[in-house]
Amino acid sequence: MNRMQNCRGCEYMKQYNYGKKIYYCDHEGRIDDMGKLGEEKLPETSPVWCPVKEKG
């Protein structure tokens, strides 16, 4: 995965519905403590701190 791709197909992307959809990254190696990706929709590209794109 690279910055041109979004997190939609990533195995670590999780979604919860607390009145609105909350998307977050569940990867253990993320440098962002919250791992929040967005509300109601995913961003167009993966975040700068994405641990998966660094490996790819």
GROMACS .gro file of C-alpha atoms in nm:
model
   56
    1MET     CA    1   0.000   0.000   0.000
    2ASN     CA    2   0.132   0.348  -0.079
    3ARG     CA    3   0.007   0.702  -0.026
    4MET     CA    4  -0.181   0.696  -0.356
    5GLN     CA    5  -0.402   0.417  -0.224
    6ASN     CA    6  -0.650   0.454   0.057
    7CYS     CA    7  -0.713   0.220   0.347
    8ARG     CA    8  -1.028   0.062   0.205
    9GLY     CA    9  -0.864  -0.272   0.119
   10CYS     CA   10  -0.626  -0.283   0.414
   11GLU     CA   11  -0.672  -0.565   0.664
   12TYR     CA   12  -0.601  -0.328   0.955
   13MET     CA   13  -0.879  -0.081   0.873
   14LYS     CA   14  -1.167  -0.118   1.120
   15GLN     CA   15  -1.504   0.052   1.136
   16TYR     CA   16  -1.736   0.126   1.426
   17ASN     CA   17  -2.075   0.290   1.423
   18TYR     CA   18  -2.135   0.523   1.718
   19GLY     CA   19  -2.411   0.732   1.564
   20LYS     CA   20  -2.179   0.785   1.268
   21LYS     CA   21  -1.919   0.562   1.107
   22ILE     CA   22  -1.571   0.593   1.258
   23TYR     CA   23  -1.279   0.442   1.069
   24TYR     CA   24  -0.947   0.365   1.235
   25CYS     CA   25  -0.621   0.175   1.186
   26ASP     CA   26  -0.569  -0.127   1.412
   27HIS     CA   27  -0.204  -0.190   1.316
   28GLU     CA   28   0.026  -0.240   1.619
   29GLY     CA   29   0.309  -0.047   1.452
   30ARG     CA   30   0.121   0.277   1.386
   31ILE     CA   31   0.288   0.589   1.524
   32ASP     CA   32  -0.043   0.770   1.567
   33ASP     CA   33  -0.186   0.663   1.905
   34MET     CA   34  -0.549   0.711   1.806
   35GLY     CA   35  -0.519   0.563   1.458
   36LYS     CA   36  -0.827   0.757   1.347
   37LEU     CA   37  -0.869   0.764   0.970
   38GLY     CA   38  -1.198   0.950   0.935
   39GLU     CA   39  -1.566   0.990   1.011
   40GLU     CA   40  -1.836   0.880   0.769
   41LYS     CA   41  -1.581   0.826   0.488
   42LEU     CA   42  -1.220   0.723   0.443
   43PRO     CA   43  -0.962   0.975   0.319
   44GLU     CA   44  -0.858   0.960  -0.048
   45THR     CA   45  -0.500   0.855   0.040
   46SER     CA   46  -0.346   0.663   0.325
   47PRO     CA   47  -0.218   0.880   0.614
   48VAL     CA   48   0.145   0.990   0.637
   49TRP     CA   49   0.194   0.767   0.942
   50CYS     CA   50   0.065   0.449   0.771
   51PRO     CA   51   0.291   0.157   0.879
   52VAL     CA   52   0.180  -0.065   0.588
   53LYS     CA   53   0.290   0.175   0.312
   54GLU     CA   54   0.641   0.188   0.459
   55LYS     CA   55   0.676  -0.188   0.414
   56GLY     CA   56   0.531  -0.189   0.062
   0.00000   0.00000   0.00000
